[in-house]
Amino acid sequence: MKTILLPTDFAMHSEKAMEFAIQIAAQANARVIVMHSFVLYGTDAYVPSDMMTDMYQEEKEHSEKALMAYCQKISLQKSRNGQSIQTEYISRQNFAASEILSIIPEKNIDLIIMGVEHASQVSEILGSITMEVVHKAKCPVLFVQESSRLRPFKEIYAALEDVKQDLPAIFPVIYLAKLFHAALTVVHVNEQPADMADLRKNLRSKEAYELLLNTLKEQYDYPNMTLNCCASEESIALKIDELLIHNNPDMLVLVFKKRKWFDALFHKSVIRHLLSHADIPLLIIH
């Protein structure tokens, strides 16, 4: 991991996202690009061009001043290599999601860290800018709230729908786990078996998943990974939510796929979890 993108609107949740960016960048010896985009609302063809220019310059200066303050805070911190964390800032006139998505290939972004507002507004936020980034970004996106507790990642849960297909995609999570020496638990929920045939099928699947996980342990030289396969009479989303409440991991990971399972889990379990347990960051990988 070389480059982290930190979009900001300078609110408190963005300050919290900056704290997480510092923590991860310090461990990874990565640089942080802080970006802010703005749109001049309320303008039309009747506004004189010189007034438009003045409005743009005023907004641009305000944006750059605040971005420089962020960069100064970040660069005061040291990476593992003993050097100050490298920073860069970008201020542009554009819609936030569009600018974030354009910067990803431009700057070879490895991770986006976004702050989301307080719990009562999570559903609304995840339906707008955040969801557009989730759908279109080609790199992992970490979401944190203002109330998220900054603590080392010691236990990470990755909830996978299709273990065989999705497990190889969690390399970014293994990388983070290795950085923080965290335990990585792969969670897979099956429906409650209706008969012995279903039970045997689930057991065979679990054995295959264990073999695949062992291969990844050897491939990435990281043995601190376990598999938690469980059955639920309720919905998968409710079971995942129950595991989160009981185990309180330091990070929840989902693999983004345009499938019904992800939609149900994201909109039901994760939203509810964020509303009641806002201190746990959420990482979306593709």
Short mmCIF file of C-alpha atoms in Angstrom, two decimals:
data_model
loop_
_atom_site.label_atom_id
_atom_site.label_comp_id
_atom_site.label_asym_id
_atom_site.label_seq_id
_atom_site.Cartn_x
_atom_site.Cartn_y
_atom_site.Cartn_z
CA MET A 1 0.00 0.00 0.00
CA LYS A 2 1.57 3.23 -1.16
CA THR A 3 -1.16 5.86 -1.46
CA ILE A 4 -4.24 6.60 0.65
CA LEU A 5 -6.97 9.01 -0.48
CA LEU A 6 -8.71 11.01 2.25
CA PRO A 7 -11.75 12.92 0.93
CA THR A 8 -12.86 15.62 3.35
CA ASP A 9 -15.57 18.20 3.85
CA PHE A 10 -13.74 19.46 6.98
CA ALA A 11 -16.48 18.21 9.33
CA MET A 12 -15.87 16.17 12.49
CA HIS A 13 -16.37 12.84 10.76
CA SER A 14 -13.64 13.84 8.30
CA GLU A 15 -11.36 14.59 11.25
CA LYS A 16 -12.01 11.07 12.51
CA ALA A 17 -11.25 9.63 9.07
CA MET A 18 -7.96 11.55 9.15
CA GLU A 19 -7.02 9.82 12.42
CA PHE A 20 -7.55 6.43 10.79
CA ALA A 21 -5.60 7.54 7.72
CA ILE A 22 -2.68 8.51 9.95
CA GLN A 23 -2.78 5.18 11.78
CA ILE A 24 -2.77 3.11 8.58
CA ALA A 25 -0.32 5.33 6.68
CA ALA A 26 2.13 5.19 9.59
CA GLN A 27 2.07 1.40 9.62
CA ALA A 28 2.26 1.07 5.83
CA ASN A 29 4.77 3.89 5.21
CA ALA A 30 2.18 5.27 2.81
CA ARG A 31 1.49 8.82 1.69
CA VAL A 32 -1.88 10.50 2.20
CA ILE A 33 -3.61 12.59 -0.45
CA VAL A 34 -6.23 14.86 1.11
CA MET A 35 -8.89 16.06 -1.32
CA HIS A 36 -11.80 18.47 -1.21
CA SER A 37 -14.21 19.21 -4.02
CA PHE A 38 -16.72 22.00 -4.14
CA VAL A 39 -19.61 23.09 -6.32
CA LEU A 40 -20.80 26.68 -6.72
CA TYR A 41 -24.52 26.22 -6.17
CA GLY A 42 -27.09 28.86 -6.97
CA THR A 43 -25.28 30.22 -10.02
CA ASP A 44 -26.87 30.66 -13.43
CA ALA A 45 -26.39 32.42 -16.73
CA TYR A 46 -27.46 35.75 -15.24
CA VAL A 47 -24.53 35.87 -12.81
CA PRO A 48 -21.72 38.06 -14.24
CA SER A 49 -18.58 36.14 -15.14
CA ASP A 50 -16.37 38.31 -12.91
CA MET A 51 -18.63 37.53 -9.95
CA MET A 52 -18.40 33.83 -10.77
CA THR A 53 -14.62 34.11 -10.85
CA ASP A 54 -14.59 35.84 -7.46
CA MET A 55 -16.84 33.16 -5.99
CA TYR A 56 -14.59 30.44 -7.35
CA GLN A 57 -11.41 32.07 -6.04
CA GLU A 58 -12.91 32.57 -2.60
CA GLU A 59 -14.04 28.95 -2.38
CA LYS A 60 -10.73 27.69 -3.76
CA GLU A 61 -8.68 29.69 -1.24
CA HIS A 62 -10.84 28.51 1.66
CA SER A 63 -10.51 24.91 0.48
CA GLU A 64 -6.74 25.02 0.03
CA LYS A 65 -6.18 26.71 3.39
CA ALA A 66 -8.14 23.99 5.18
CA LEU A 67 -6.42 21.25 3.18
CA MET A 68 -2.99 22.59 4.08
CA ALA A 69 -3.97 22.48 7.76
CA TYR A 70 -4.92 18.81 7.36
CA CYS A 71 -1.62 18.05 5.65
CA GLN A 72 0.32 19.77 8.42
CA LYS A 73 -1.43 17.65 11.07
CA ILE A 74 -0.73 14.46 9.16
CA SER A 75 2.91 15.25 8.37
CA LEU A 76 3.63 15.82 12.07
CA GLN A 77 3.21 12.06 12.53
CA LYS A 78 5.97 9.56 11.81
CA SER A 79 5.81 6.40 9.74
CA ARG A 80 7.40 3.14 10.83
CA ASN A 81 10.47 4.12 8.81
CA GLY A 82 10.95 7.14 11.08
CA GLN A 83 10.08 9.66 8.38
CA SER A 84 7.19 12.10 8.45
CA ILE A 85 4.09 10.86 6.65
CA GLN A 86 4.13 12.29 3.14
CA THR A 87 1.10 14.34 2.13
CA GLU A 88 -0.43 16.04 -0.87
CA TYR A 89 -3.66 17.97 -1.28
CA ILE A 90 -6.12 18.39 -4.14
CA SER A 91 -8.81 21.07 -4.35
CA ARG A 92 -11.08 21.06 -7.38
CA GLN A 93 -14.48 22.26 -8.48
CA ASN A 94 -16.46 19.08 -9.01
CA PHE A 95 -19.04 16.83 -7.41
CA ALA A 96 -17.48 14.78 -4.62
CA ALA A 97 -18.11 11.29 -5.98
CA SER A 98 -16.98 12.23 -9.48
CA GLU A 99 -13.76 13.74 -8.18
CA ILE A 100 -12.98 10.78 -5.94
CA LEU A 101 -13.47 8.36 -8.83
CA SER A 102 -11.30 10.42 -11.16
CA ILE A 103 -8.43 10.64 -8.66
CA ILE A 104 -8.26 6.86 -8.13
CA PRO A 105 -6.54 6.08 -11.47
CA GLU A 106 -4.83 9.47 -11.67
CA LYS A 107 -2.94 8.96 -8.40
CA ASN A 108 -2.91 5.14 -8.25
CA ILE A 109 -4.94 5.09 -5.05
CA ASP A 110 -4.67 1.91 -2.97
CA LEU A 111 -7.20 2.76 -0.25
CA ILE A 112 -9.91 5.38 0.27
CA ILE A 113 -10.83 6.39 3.82
CA MET A 114 -14.13 8.23 4.12
CA GLY A 115 -15.85 9.71 7.14
CA VAL A 116 -19.63 9.39 7.35
CA GLU A 117 -21.88 11.50 9.52
CA HIS A 118 -23.58 10.55 12.76
CA ALA A 119 -25.63 7.37 12.93
CA SER A 120 -29.05 8.94 12.32
CA GLN A 121 -27.90 10.01 8.85
CA VAL A 122 -26.02 6.88 7.81
CA SER A 123 -28.83 5.49 5.65
CA GLU A 124 -29.18 8.75 3.74
CA ILE A 125 -25.42 9.10 3.23
CA LEU A 126 -24.97 5.53 2.07
CA GLY A 127 -27.64 6.20 -0.53
CA SER A 128 -25.78 9.07 -2.16
CA ILE A 129 -22.08 9.91 -2.45
CA THR A 130 -20.88 6.90 -0.50
CA MET A 131 -22.88 4.37 -2.51
CA GLU A 132 -21.69 5.82 -5.82
CA VAL A 133 -18.10 5.41 -4.65
CA VAL A 134 -18.80 1.86 -3.42
CA HIS A 135 -20.34 0.88 -6.75
CA LYS A 136 -17.64 2.36 -8.98
CA ALA A 137 -14.36 2.48 -7.05
CA LYS A 138 -11.75 -0.10 -8.05
CA CYS A 139 -9.94 -0.02 -4.72
CA PRO A 140 -10.95 -0.76 -1.11
CA VAL A 141 -13.01 1.88 0.70
CA LEU A 142 -12.92 2.22 4.50
CA PHE A 143 -15.82 4.01 6.18
CA VAL A 144 -15.58 5.44 9.70
CA GLN A 145 -17.95 7.55 11.74
CA GLU A 146 -17.28 10.46 14.04
CA SER A 147 -17.97 8.15 16.98
CA SER A 148 -15.59 5.42 15.78
CA ARG A 149 -12.93 4.58 18.33
CA LEU A 150 -9.39 4.83 17.08
CA ARG A 151 -7.72 1.62 18.16
CA PRO A 152 -5.27 -0.80 16.58
CA PHE A 153 -6.91 -3.40 14.37
CA LYS A 154 -6.54 -6.57 16.43
CA GLU A 155 -9.56 -8.52 15.18
CA ILE A 156 -10.97 -8.26 11.66
CA TYR A 157 -14.14 -9.99 10.44
CA ALA A 158 -14.63 -10.63 6.71
CA ALA A 159 -18.19 -11.72 5.84
CA LEU A 160 -18.19 -13.65 2.56
CA GLU A 161 -21.16 -14.91 0.58
CA ASP A 162 -19.29 -17.25 -1.77
CA VAL A 163 -16.14 -18.31 0.07
CA LYS A 164 -14.62 -20.16 -2.89
CA GLN A 165 -15.05 -17.15 -5.18
CA ASP A 166 -14.54 -14.30 -2.72
CA LEU A 167 -11.72 -15.58 -0.50
CA PRO A 168 -8.95 -14.94 -3.07
CA ALA A 169 -10.18 -11.33 -3.30
CA ILE A 170 -9.37 -10.52 0.33
CA PHE A 171 -5.65 -9.91 -0.22
CA PRO A 172 -6.03 -6.21 0.82
CA VAL A 173 -7.53 -7.43 4.10
CA ILE A 174 -4.70 -9.90 4.68
CA TYR A 175 -2.27 -7.05 4.03
CA LEU A 176 -3.95 -4.88 6.67
CA ALA A 177 -4.10 -7.79 9.11
CA LYS A 178 -0.37 -8.39 8.70
CA LEU A 179 0.38 -4.69 9.22
CA PHE A 180 -1.40 -4.71 12.57
CA HIS A 181 -0.76 -8.37 13.52
CA ALA A 182 -4.53 -8.80 13.61
CA ALA A 183 -6.56 -11.99 13.75
CA LEU A 184 -8.59 -12.37 10.56
CA THR A 185 -11.84 -14.33 10.80
CA VAL A 186 -13.62 -15.32 7.60
CA VAL A 187 -17.35 -15.57 8.32
CA HIS A 188 -19.74 -17.58 6.16
CA VAL A 189 -23.38 -18.17 7.06
CA ASN A 190 -25.41 -21.06 5.65
CA GLU A 191 -29.12 -21.63 5.94
CA GLN A 192 -30.08 -24.08 8.67
CA PRO A 193 -29.83 -27.58 7.10
CA ALA A 194 -33.24 -29.10 6.46
CA ASP A 195 -32.01 -32.70 6.55
CA MET A 196 -28.91 -34.87 6.77
CA ALA A 197 -28.17 -34.36 3.09
CA ASP A 198 -27.98 -30.60 3.60
CA LEU A 199 -25.82 -31.08 6.69
CA ARG A 200 -23.36 -33.30 4.81
CA LYS A 201 -23.26 -30.76 1.98
CA ASN A 202 -22.42 -27.96 4.43
CA LEU A 203 -19.67 -30.07 6.03
CA ARG A 204 -18.12 -30.84 2.64
CA SER A 205 -18.20 -27.15 1.76
CA LYS A 206 -16.54 -26.24 5.04
CA GLU A 207 -13.75 -28.74 4.40
CA ALA A 208 -13.17 -27.24 0.95
CA TYR A 209 -13.13 -23.72 2.42
CA GLU A 210 -10.61 -24.78 5.08
CA LEU A 211 -8.30 -26.15 2.39
CA LEU A 212 -8.55 -22.90 0.44
CA LEU A 213 -7.88 -20.84 3.57
CA ASN A 214 -4.84 -22.97 4.39
CA THR A 215 -3.52 -22.32 0.89
CA LEU A 216 -3.87 -18.56 1.47
CA LYS A 217 -2.11 -18.86 4.83
CA GLU A 218 0.88 -20.40 3.10
CA GLN A 219 0.72 -18.10 0.07
CA TYR A 220 0.74 -14.93 2.15
CA ASP A 221 2.74 -16.36 5.07
CA TYR A 222 0.07 -15.36 7.55
CA PRO A 223 -1.30 -18.17 9.74
CA ASN A 224 -3.50 -15.94 11.92
CA MET A 225 -6.63 -16.60 9.86
CA THR A 226 -9.63 -18.72 10.86
CA LEU A 227 -12.92 -19.78 9.29
CA ASN A 228 -16.26 -19.41 11.06
CA CYS A 229 -18.99 -21.29 9.21
CA CYS A 230 -22.32 -21.17 10.96
CA ALA A 231 -25.95 -21.88 10.20
CA SER A 232 -28.93 -19.67 10.87
CA GLU A 233 -32.68 -20.15 10.87
CA GLU A 234 -32.97 -16.41 10.40
CA SER A 235 -31.72 -14.33 7.51
CA ILE A 236 -28.01 -14.21 6.77
CA ALA A 237 -28.08 -10.49 7.53
CA LEU A 238 -29.47 -11.06 11.03
CA LYS A 239 -26.86 -13.73 11.77
CA ILE A 240 -24.00 -11.48 10.68
CA ASP A 241 -25.43 -8.73 12.86
CA GLU A 242 -25.57 -11.10 15.83
CA LEU A 243 -21.92 -12.07 15.36
CA LEU A 244 -20.90 -8.41 15.22
CA ILE A 245 -22.75 -7.58 18.42
CA HIS A 246 -21.30 -10.53 20.35
CA ASN A 247 -17.71 -10.31 19.12
CA ASN A 248 -17.25 -6.57 18.54
CA PRO A 249 -14.41 -6.82 15.97
CA ASP A 250 -12.23 -3.83 15.14
CA MET A 251 -13.22 -3.90 11.47
CA LEU A 252 -15.96 -5.47 9.34
CA VAL A 253 -15.13 -6.36 5.74
CA LEU A 254 -17.57 -7.00 2.89
CA VAL A 255 -16.76 -8.01 -0.67
CA PHE A 256 -18.82 -5.86 -3.00
CA LYS A 257 -20.76 -7.83 -5.56
CA LYS A 258 -23.90 -6.82 -7.40
CA ARG A 259 -25.85 -9.70 -5.94
CA LYS A 260 -28.93 -9.99 -3.79
CA TRP A 261 -26.96 -11.34 -0.82
CA PHE A 262 -24.75 -8.26 -0.68
CA ASP A 263 -27.72 -5.91 -1.08
CA ALA A 264 -29.61 -7.58 1.76
CA LEU A 265 -26.59 -7.66 4.04
CA PHE A 266 -25.49 -4.12 3.29
CA HIS A 267 -28.87 -2.47 3.61
CA LYS A 268 -30.16 -4.45 6.60
CA SER A 269 -27.37 -5.79 8.75
CA VAL A 270 -24.63 -3.26 8.14
CA ILE A 271 -26.86 -0.20 8.37
CA ARG A 272 -28.40 -1.49 11.58
CA HIS A 273 -24.98 -2.34 12.93
CA LEU A 274 -23.63 1.12 12.16
CA LEU A 275 -26.65 2.66 13.83
CA SER A 276 -26.08 0.74 17.06
CA HIS A 277 -22.32 0.03 16.98
CA ALA A 278 -20.86 3.02 15.20
CA ASP A 279 -17.37 2.49 16.59
CA ILE A 280 -16.57 -0.35 14.15
CA PRO A 281 -15.15 0.72 10.76
CA LEU A 282 -16.51 -0.88 7.59
CA LEU A 283 -14.19 -1.89 4.73
CA ILE A 284 -15.62 -2.61 1.28
CA ILE A 285 -13.40 -4.47 -1.18
CA HIS A 286 -14.05 -5.44 -4.81
#
